[in-house]
Amino acid sequence: MANNIPIDPGFPGNTSPQQNKCMDELLASIQDQITTPVGEKLVAKMGGKDYFLCRLLRARNWDVAASTKLCQEIVSYRSQHKLDFILEKVIGDQPLQDGKDLNWRPEIYDEGVKRVLPYIPCGKAWLHLDGTAYRDMEDQQAQPSDILHKCSSEDIWHWWHFHLEAGMKATLDGAALYNAPLKGAILVFDLKGFGARHLNTTCIRLLAQLFSIGQSKFPESLSRIFVLNAPTLFSGVWNSV
């Protein structure tokens, strides 16, 4: 049975005539990009043709030329880093999460991702009844400087690509499970315990780089971020990021 969830403006099913025109123009301009093997998989992972077009256009304020350039950059980046194979390499054919157990995690097969995960404050993951994928990030045990000493740059970037691909897959799973419009994921950061040990300049710069890739190569994949229990000093860190 269909889940009667309102569709936000600028999403498939709720676009204006002008936005529809932009979608048609963009499709014509990127046809050669999205008919490659990498492009075809990208369109499917981002929800299909209409969702993909709307993502690109929303990310560039419905500017067709800028959206065309964005598509080219994403396809090139995904090809360069072989992103289509990361989920299979890291977790095989396991599901990402179990709707009945918020603490369940798939077994990790990739050694680089295994090295990074102990230093990442991952909490629970779940799918809301509106199809939205949620991830809870808890900070109590995180020691940011440790990741620089015990993990290589390649490990960290490989984990980040896995995290982004997994998030994109989770949003697709949620929309399919609840017959809901496809939306970006929601992150919940619980910063209880956040303190001076987190103010590592190198880590903050790295975090900014990671977030930049998430924003530019996975457009509109993140809907909202909620920050809980943030101390006063956090605002300075967030502004830097």
PDB file of C-alpha atoms in Angstrom:
ATOM      1  CA  MET A   1       0.000   0.000   0.000  1.00  0.00           C
ATOM      2  CA  ALA A   2       1.319   3.460  -0.853  1.00  0.00           C
ATOM      3  CA  ASN A   3       2.623   5.585   1.976  1.00  0.00           C
ATOM      4  CA  ASN A   4       0.900   8.993   1.606  1.00  0.00           C
ATOM      5  CA  ILE A   5       3.938  11.136   2.395  1.00  0.00           C
ATOM      6  CA  PRO A   6       4.041  14.688   0.956  1.00  0.00           C
ATOM      7  CA  ILE A   7       6.590  15.260  -1.808  1.00  0.00           C
ATOM      8  CA  ASP A   8       8.882  18.238  -1.293  1.00  0.00           C
ATOM      9  CA  PRO A   9       9.077  20.882  -4.052  1.00  0.00           C
ATOM     10  CA  GLY A  10      11.811  20.200  -6.577  1.00  0.00           C
ATOM     11  CA  PHE A  11      11.519  16.431  -6.215  1.00  0.00           C
ATOM     12  CA  PRO A  12      10.010  14.068  -8.823  1.00  0.00           C
ATOM     13  CA  GLY A  13       6.252  14.375  -8.633  1.00  0.00           C
ATOM     14  CA  ASN A  14       6.374  18.001  -7.458  1.00  0.00           C
ATOM     15  CA  THR A  15       8.245  20.022 -10.070  1.00  0.00           C
ATOM     16  CA  SER A  16       7.186  23.207 -11.843  1.00  0.00           C
ATOM     17  CA  PRO A  17       6.954  23.590 -15.637  1.00  0.00           C
ATOM     18  CA  GLN A  18      10.217  25.568 -15.597  1.00  0.00           C
ATOM     19  CA  GLN A  19      11.910  22.858 -13.547  1.00  0.00           C
ATOM     20  CA  ASN A  20      10.633  20.214 -15.966  1.00  0.00           C
ATOM     21  CA  LYS A  21      12.198  22.201 -18.802  1.00  0.00           C
ATOM     22  CA  CYS A  22      15.505  22.278 -16.925  1.00  0.00           C
ATOM     23  CA  MET A  23      15.318  18.512 -16.435  1.00  0.00           C
ATOM     24  CA  ASP A  24      14.771  17.945 -20.167  1.00  0.00           C
ATOM     25  CA  GLU A  25      17.683  20.230 -21.073  1.00  0.00           C
ATOM     26  CA  LEU A  26      19.988  18.594 -18.545  1.00  0.00           C
ATOM     27  CA  LEU A  27      19.089  15.096 -19.720  1.00  0.00           C
ATOM     28  CA  ALA A  28      19.981  16.044 -23.288  1.00  0.00           C
ATOM     29  CA  SER A  29      23.309  17.536 -22.213  1.00  0.00           C
ATOM     30  CA  ILE A  30      24.469  14.580 -20.085  1.00  0.00           C
ATOM     31  CA  GLN A  31      23.145  11.716 -22.206  1.00  0.00           C
ATOM     32  CA  ASP A  32      26.647  10.603 -23.167  1.00  0.00           C
ATOM     33  CA  GLN A  33      27.696  10.591 -19.499  1.00  0.00           C
ATOM     34  CA  ILE A  34      24.829   8.564 -18.079  1.00  0.00           C
ATOM     35  CA  THR A  35      24.878   5.897 -20.782  1.00  0.00           C
ATOM     36  CA  THR A  36      28.378   4.744 -19.798  1.00  0.00           C
ATOM     37  CA  PRO A  37      28.619   1.762 -17.387  1.00  0.00           C
ATOM     38  CA  VAL A  38      29.601   4.091 -14.531  1.00  0.00           C
ATOM     39  CA  GLY A  39      26.875   6.575 -15.416  1.00  0.00           C
ATOM     40  CA  GLU A  40      24.149   3.945 -15.620  1.00  0.00           C
ATOM     41  CA  LYS A  41      25.027   2.599 -12.173  1.00  0.00           C
ATOM     42  CA  LEU A  42      25.194   6.129 -10.779  1.00  0.00           C
ATOM     43  CA  VAL A  43      21.696   6.974 -12.000  1.00  0.00           C
ATOM     44  CA  ALA A  44      20.313   3.771 -10.474  1.00  0.00           C
ATOM     45  CA  LYS A  45      22.055   4.373  -7.130  1.00  0.00           C
ATOM     46  CA  MET A  46      20.657   7.893  -6.971  1.00  0.00           C
ATOM     47  CA  GLY A  47      17.080   6.729  -7.420  1.00  0.00           C
ATOM     48  CA  GLY A  48      16.585   6.623 -11.186  1.00  0.00           C
ATOM     49  CA  LYS A  49      16.656   9.219 -13.959  1.00  0.00           C
ATOM     50  CA  ASP A  50      14.199  11.781 -12.557  1.00  0.00           C
ATOM     51  CA  TYR A  51      15.634  11.688  -9.042  1.00  0.00           C
ATOM     52  CA  PHE A  52      19.146  11.975 -10.449  1.00  0.00           C
ATOM     53  CA  LEU A  53      18.288  14.980 -12.603  1.00  0.00           C
ATOM     54  CA  CYS A  54      16.539  16.719  -9.710  1.00  0.00           C
ATOM     55  CA  ARG A  55      19.494  16.048  -7.388  1.00  0.00           C
ATOM     56  CA  LEU A  56      21.942  17.665  -9.775  1.00  0.00           C
ATOM     57  CA  LEU A  57      19.690  20.634 -10.457  1.00  0.00           C
ATOM     58  CA  ARG A  58      18.802  21.276  -6.806  1.00  0.00           C
ATOM     59  CA  ALA A  59      22.498  21.124  -5.927  1.00  0.00           C
ATOM     60  CA  ARG A  60      23.233  23.841  -8.515  1.00  0.00           C
ATOM     61  CA  ASN A  61      20.102  25.957  -8.033  1.00  0.00           C
ATOM     62  CA  TRP A  62      18.528  24.689 -11.276  1.00  0.00           C
ATOM     63  CA  ASP A  63      21.412  25.959 -13.407  1.00  0.00           C
ATOM     64  CA  VAL A  64      21.630  23.491 -16.313  1.00  0.00           C
ATOM     65  CA  ALA A  65      25.211  24.343 -17.313  1.00  0.00           C
ATOM     66  CA  ALA A  66      26.484  24.019 -13.739  1.00  0.00           C
ATOM     67  CA  SER A  67      24.531  20.780 -13.280  1.00  0.00           C
ATOM     68  CA  THR A  68      26.048  19.368 -16.472  1.00  0.00           C
ATOM     69  CA  LYS A  69      29.531  20.111 -15.159  1.00  0.00           C
ATOM     70  CA  LEU A  70      28.634  18.528 -11.814  1.00  0.00           C
ATOM     71  CA  CYS A  71      27.524  15.321 -13.544  1.00  0.00           C
ATOM     72  CA  GLN A  72      30.790  15.127 -15.474  1.00  0.00           C
ATOM     73  CA  GLU A  73      32.798  15.616 -12.280  1.00  0.00           C
ATOM     74  CA  ILE A  74      30.848  12.931 -10.399  1.00  0.00           C
ATOM     75  CA  VAL A  75      31.140  10.328 -13.164  1.00  0.00           C
ATOM     76  CA  SER A  76      34.872  11.014 -13.482  1.00  0.00           C
ATOM     77  CA  TYR A  77      35.413  10.775  -9.714  1.00  0.00           C
ATOM     78  CA  ARG A  78      33.451   7.543  -9.395  1.00  0.00           C
ATOM     79  CA  SER A  79      35.385   6.001 -12.267  1.00  0.00           C
ATOM     80  CA  GLN A  80      38.736   7.105 -10.835  1.00  0.00           C
ATOM     81  CA  HIS A  81      38.023   5.695  -7.352  1.00  0.00           C
ATOM     82  CA  LYS A  82      36.060   2.612  -8.488  1.00  0.00           C
ATOM     83  CA  LEU A  83      33.169   3.486  -6.176  1.00  0.00           C
ATOM     84  CA  ASP A  84      30.794   0.967  -7.735  1.00  0.00           C
ATOM     85  CA  PHE A  85      32.747  -1.897  -6.166  1.00  0.00           C
ATOM     86  CA  ILE A  86      33.237  -0.591  -2.627  1.00  0.00           C
ATOM     87  CA  LEU A  87      30.132  -2.008  -0.945  1.00  0.00           C
ATOM     88  CA  GLU A  88      30.784  -5.472  -2.329  1.00  0.00           C
ATOM     89  CA  LYS A  89      34.435  -5.305  -1.297  1.00  0.00           C
ATOM     90  CA  VAL A  90      33.675  -4.152   2.246  1.00  0.00           C
ATOM     91  CA  ILE A  91      30.542  -6.132   3.196  1.00  0.00           C
ATOM     92  CA  GLY A  92      29.900  -8.534   0.316  1.00  0.00           C
ATOM     93  CA  ASP A  93      26.206  -9.227  -0.220  1.00  0.00           C
ATOM     94  CA  GLN A  94      25.176  -8.559   3.399  1.00  0.00           C
ATOM     95  CA  PRO A  95      22.414  -6.022   4.145  1.00  0.00           C
ATOM     96  CA  LEU A  96      23.514  -2.697   5.581  1.00  0.00           C
ATOM     97  CA  GLN A  97      21.185  -2.812   8.573  1.00  0.00           C
ATOM     98  CA  ASP A  98      18.540  -4.864  10.328  1.00  0.00           C
ATOM     99  CA  GLY A  99      15.199  -3.141  10.910  1.00  0.00           C
ATOM    100  CA  LYS A 100      14.621  -5.209  14.054  1.00  0.00           C
ATOM    101  CA  ASP A 101      18.030  -4.588  15.661  1.00  0.00           C
ATOM    102  CA  LEU A 102      19.330  -1.010  15.716  1.00  0.00           C
ATOM    103  CA  ASN A 103      22.763  -2.155  16.912  1.00  0.00           C
ATOM    104  CA  TRP A 104      23.285  -4.764  14.184  1.00  0.00           C
ATOM    105  CA  ARG A 105      26.203  -4.239  11.814  1.00  0.00           C
ATOM    106  CA  PRO A 106      27.367  -6.241   8.799  1.00  0.00           C
ATOM    107  CA  GLU A 107      30.696  -8.020   9.064  1.00  0.00           C
ATOM    108  CA  ILE A 108      33.509  -5.934   7.565  1.00  0.00           C
ATOM    109  CA  TYR A 109      35.793  -7.782   5.146  1.00  0.00           C
ATOM    110  CA  ASP A 110      38.049  -4.914   4.053  1.00  0.00           C
ATOM    111  CA  GLU A 111      41.186  -4.502   6.189  1.00  0.00           C
ATOM    112  CA  GLY A 112      41.505  -0.752   5.619  1.00  0.00           C
ATOM    113  CA  VAL A 113      37.940  -0.064   6.753  1.00  0.00           C
ATOM    114  CA  LYS A 114      38.505  -2.382   9.727  1.00  0.00           C
ATOM    115  CA  ARG A 115      41.444  -0.236  10.834  1.00  0.00           C
ATOM    116  CA  VAL A 116      39.411   2.973  10.704  1.00  0.00           C
ATOM    117  CA  LEU A 117      36.132   1.895  12.326  1.00  0.00           C
ATOM    118  CA  PRO A 118      37.389   1.683  15.957  1.00  0.00           C
ATOM    119  CA  TYR A 119      38.098   5.425  15.818  1.00  0.00           C
ATOM    120  CA  ILE A 120      34.766   6.449  14.275  1.00  0.00           C
ATOM    121  CA  PRO A 121      31.916   7.247  16.706  1.00  0.00           C
ATOM    122  CA  CYS A 122      29.190   5.240  14.943  1.00  0.00           C
ATOM    123  CA  GLY A 123      26.057   4.497  16.943  1.00  0.00           C
ATOM    124  CA  LYS A 124      22.691   3.159  15.838  1.00  0.00           C
ATOM    125  CA  ALA A 125      21.272   3.098  12.307  1.00  0.00           C
ATOM    126  CA  TRP A 126      17.602   2.799  11.410  1.00  0.00           C
ATOM    127  CA  LEU A 127      14.939   3.502   8.795  1.00  0.00           C
ATOM    128  CA  HIS A 128      12.024   5.770   9.701  1.00  0.00           C
ATOM    129  CA  LEU A 129       8.480   4.974   8.592  1.00  0.00           C
ATOM    130  CA  ASP A 130       8.723   7.775   6.015  1.00  0.00           C
ATOM    131  CA  GLY A 131      11.636   5.925   4.410  1.00  0.00           C
ATOM    132  CA  THR A 132      14.356   8.258   5.727  1.00  0.00           C
ATOM    133  CA  ALA A 133      17.664   6.645   6.721  1.00  0.00           C
ATOM    134  CA  TYR A 134      19.014   7.786  10.096  1.00  0.00           C
ATOM    135  CA  ARG A 135      22.517   7.379  11.524  1.00  0.00           C
ATOM    136  CA  ASP A 136      23.418   8.185  15.125  1.00  0.00           C
ATOM    137  CA  MET A 137      27.033   9.266  15.704  1.00  0.00           C
ATOM    138  CA  GLU A 138      28.086   9.130  19.363  1.00  0.00           C
ATOM    139  CA  ASP A 139      31.248  10.850  20.482  1.00  0.00           C
ATOM    140  CA  GLN A 140      32.064   9.570  23.970  1.00  0.00           C
ATOM    141  CA  GLN A 141      34.958   7.262  23.055  1.00  0.00           C
ATOM    142  CA  ALA A 142      36.323   9.010  19.973  1.00  0.00           C
ATOM    143  CA  GLN A 143      40.004   9.960  19.978  1.00  0.00           C
ATOM    144  CA  PRO A 144      40.500  11.859  16.700  1.00  0.00           C
ATOM    145  CA  SER A 145      44.302  12.042  16.843  1.00  0.00           C
ATOM    146  CA  ASP A 146      44.554   8.240  17.036  1.00  0.00           C
ATOM    147  CA  ILE A 147      43.176   7.806  13.550  1.00  0.00           C
ATOM    148  CA  LEU A 148      46.086   9.807  12.094  1.00  0.00           C
ATOM    149  CA  HIS A 149      48.672   7.632  13.836  1.00  0.00           C
ATOM    150  CA  LYS A 150      47.106   4.220  13.254  1.00  0.00           C
ATOM    151  CA  CYS A 151      45.400   4.555   9.870  1.00  0.00           C
ATOM    152  CA  SER A 152      46.782   5.581   6.500  1.00  0.00           C
ATOM    153  CA  SER A 153      45.271   8.316   4.365  1.00  0.00           C
ATOM    154  CA  GLU A 154      44.210   5.598   1.931  1.00  0.00           C
ATOM    155  CA  ASP A 155      42.404   3.752   4.757  1.00  0.00           C
ATOM    156  CA  ILE A 156      40.521   6.883   5.803  1.00  0.00           C
ATOM    157  CA  TRP A 157      39.431   7.798   2.291  1.00  0.00           C
ATOM    158  CA  HIS A 158      38.404   4.223   1.579  1.00  0.00           C
ATOM    159  CA  TRP A 159      36.275   4.186   4.733  1.00  0.00           C
ATOM    160  CA  TRP A 160      34.726   7.534   3.808  1.00  0.00           C
ATOM    161  CA  HIS A 161      33.793   6.341   0.330  1.00  0.00           C
ATOM    162  CA  PHE A 162      32.250   3.230   1.886  1.00  0.00           C
ATOM    163  CA  HIS A 163      30.333   5.405   4.371  1.00  0.00           C
ATOM    164  CA  LEU A 164      28.956   7.605   1.575  1.00  0.00           C
ATOM    165  CA  GLU A 165      28.021   4.666  -0.643  1.00  0.00           C
ATOM    166  CA  ALA A 166      26.364   2.909   2.297  1.00  0.00           C
ATOM    167  CA  GLY A 167      24.365   6.031   3.124  1.00  0.00           C
ATOM    168  CA  MET A 168      23.153   6.346  -0.448  1.00  0.00           C
ATOM    169  CA  LYS A 169      22.149   2.671  -0.471  1.00  0.00           C
ATOM    170  CA  ALA A 170      20.329   3.041   2.864  1.00  0.00           C
ATOM    171  CA  THR A 171      18.164   5.866   1.506  1.00  0.00           C
ATOM    172  CA  LEU A 172      17.197   3.691  -1.467  1.00  0.00           C
ATOM    173  CA  ASP A 173      16.388   0.776   0.839  1.00  0.00           C
ATOM    174  CA  GLY A 174      14.219   2.985   3.051  1.00  0.00           C
ATOM    175  CA  ALA A 175      12.257   4.450   0.149  1.00  0.00           C
ATOM    176  CA  ALA A 176      11.665   0.993  -1.318  1.00  0.00           C
ATOM    177  CA  LEU A 177      10.710  -0.615   1.997  1.00  0.00           C
ATOM    178  CA  TYR A 178       8.108   2.021   2.889  1.00  0.00           C
ATOM    179  CA  ASN A 179       7.051   2.939  -0.666  1.00  0.00           C
ATOM    180  CA  ALA A 180       8.095   6.510   0.089  1.00  0.00           C
ATOM    181  CA  PRO A 181       9.700   9.390  -1.827  1.00  0.00           C
ATOM    182  CA  LEU A 182      13.488   9.157  -1.883  1.00  0.00           C
ATOM    183  CA  LYS A 183      15.066  11.611   0.559  1.00  0.00           C
ATOM    184  CA  GLY A 184      18.544  12.375   1.828  1.00  0.00           C
ATOM    185  CA  ALA A 185      19.791  10.683   4.974  1.00  0.00           C
ATOM    186  CA  ILE A 186      19.700  12.324   8.402  1.00  0.00           C
ATOM    187  CA  LEU A 187      22.700  12.310  10.752  1.00  0.00           C
ATOM    188  CA  VAL A 188      22.355  12.768  14.497  1.00  0.00           C
ATOM    189  CA  PHE A 189      25.573  13.760  16.293  1.00  0.00           C
ATOM    190  CA  ASP A 190      25.547  13.300  20.066  1.00  0.00           C
ATOM    191  CA  LEU A 191      28.493  15.385  21.296  1.00  0.00           C
ATOM    192  CA  LYS A 192      28.299  14.482  24.956  1.00  0.00           C
ATOM    193  CA  GLY A 193      31.931  14.284  26.032  1.00  0.00           C
ATOM    194  CA  PHE A 194      33.216  16.594  23.284  1.00  0.00           C
ATOM    195  CA  GLY A 195      36.280  18.397  24.576  1.00  0.00           C
ATOM    196  CA  ALA A 196      39.741  19.783  23.923  1.00  0.00           C
ATOM    197  CA  ARG A 197      41.064  16.396  22.764  1.00  0.00           C
ATOM    198  CA  HIS A 198      38.992  16.808  19.616  1.00  0.00           C
ATOM    199  CA  LEU A 199      40.599  20.125  18.664  1.00  0.00           C
ATOM    200  CA  ASN A 200      43.271  18.610  16.442  1.00  0.00           C
ATOM    201  CA  THR A 201      44.011  20.948  13.540  1.00  0.00           C
ATOM    202  CA  THR A 202      44.987  18.169  11.146  1.00  0.00           C
ATOM    203  CA  CYS A 203      41.816  16.234  11.952  1.00  0.00           C
ATOM    204  CA  ILE A 204      39.644  19.296  11.442  1.00  0.00           C
ATOM    205  CA  ARG A 205      41.235  19.936   8.043  1.00  0.00           C
ATOM    206  CA  LEU A 206      40.735  16.302   7.094  1.00  0.00           C
ATOM    207  CA  LEU A 207      37.100  16.452   8.192  1.00  0.00           C
ATOM    208  CA  ALA A 208      36.570  19.507   5.993  1.00  0.00           C
ATOM    209  CA  GLN A 209      38.025  17.620   3.007  1.00  0.00           C
ATOM    210  CA  LEU A 210      35.828  14.595   3.659  1.00  0.00           C
ATOM    211  CA  PHE A 211      32.693  16.708   3.967  1.00  0.00           C
ATOM    212  CA  SER A 212      33.620  18.548   0.768  1.00  0.00           C
ATOM    213  CA  ILE A 213      33.697  15.282  -1.194  1.00  0.00           C
ATOM    214  CA  GLY A 214      30.393  14.222   0.337  1.00  0.00           C
ATOM    215  CA  GLN A 215      28.816  17.493  -0.732  1.00  0.00           C
ATOM    216  CA  SER A 216      30.276  17.684  -4.236  1.00  0.00           C
ATOM    217  CA  LYS A 217      30.297  14.038  -5.340  1.00  0.00           C
ATOM    218  CA  PHE A 218      27.147  12.816  -3.542  1.00  0.00           C
ATOM    219  CA  PRO A 219      24.842  15.839  -4.006  1.00  0.00           C
ATOM    220  CA  GLU A 220      21.627  16.016  -2.000  1.00  0.00           C
ATOM    221  CA  SER A 221      22.400  12.698  -0.261  1.00  0.00           C
ATOM    222  CA  LEU A 222      22.270  14.326   3.175  1.00  0.00           C
ATOM    223  CA  SER A 223      19.002  15.929   4.226  1.00  0.00           C
ATOM    224  CA  ARG A 224      19.723  17.252   7.719  1.00  0.00           C
ATOM    225  CA  ILE A 225      22.230  17.115  10.572  1.00  0.00           C
ATOM    226  CA  PHE A 226      21.066  17.311  14.175  1.00  0.00           C
ATOM    227  CA  VAL A 227      23.657  18.094  16.852  1.00  0.00           C
ATOM    228  CA  LEU A 228      22.881  17.166  20.467  1.00  0.00           C
ATOM    229  CA  ASN A 229      24.696  18.120  23.682  1.00  0.00           C
ATOM    230  CA  ALA A 230      27.112  20.445  21.884  1.00  0.00           C
ATOM    231  CA  PRO A 231      29.449  22.436  24.183  1.00  0.00           C
ATOM    232  CA  THR A 232      30.253  26.076  23.451  1.00  0.00           C
ATOM    233  CA  LEU A 233      33.605  25.322  21.829  1.00  0.00           C
ATOM    234  CA  PHE A 234      31.956  23.146  19.171  1.00  0.00           C
ATOM    235  CA  SER A 235      30.675  26.154  17.210  1.00  0.00           C
ATOM    236  CA  GLY A 236      34.235  27.199  16.372  1.00  0.00           C
ATOM    237  CA  VAL A 237      35.080  23.730  15.084  1.00  0.00           C
ATOM    238  CA  TRP A 238      31.903  23.555  13.001  1.00  0.00           C
ATOM    239  CA  ASN A 239      32.562  26.964  11.452  1.00  0.00           C
ATOM    240  CA  SER A 240      36.036  25.747  10.448  1.00  0.00           C
ATOM    241  CA  VAL A 241      34.555  22.674   8.782  1.00  0.00           C
TER     242      VAL A 241
END
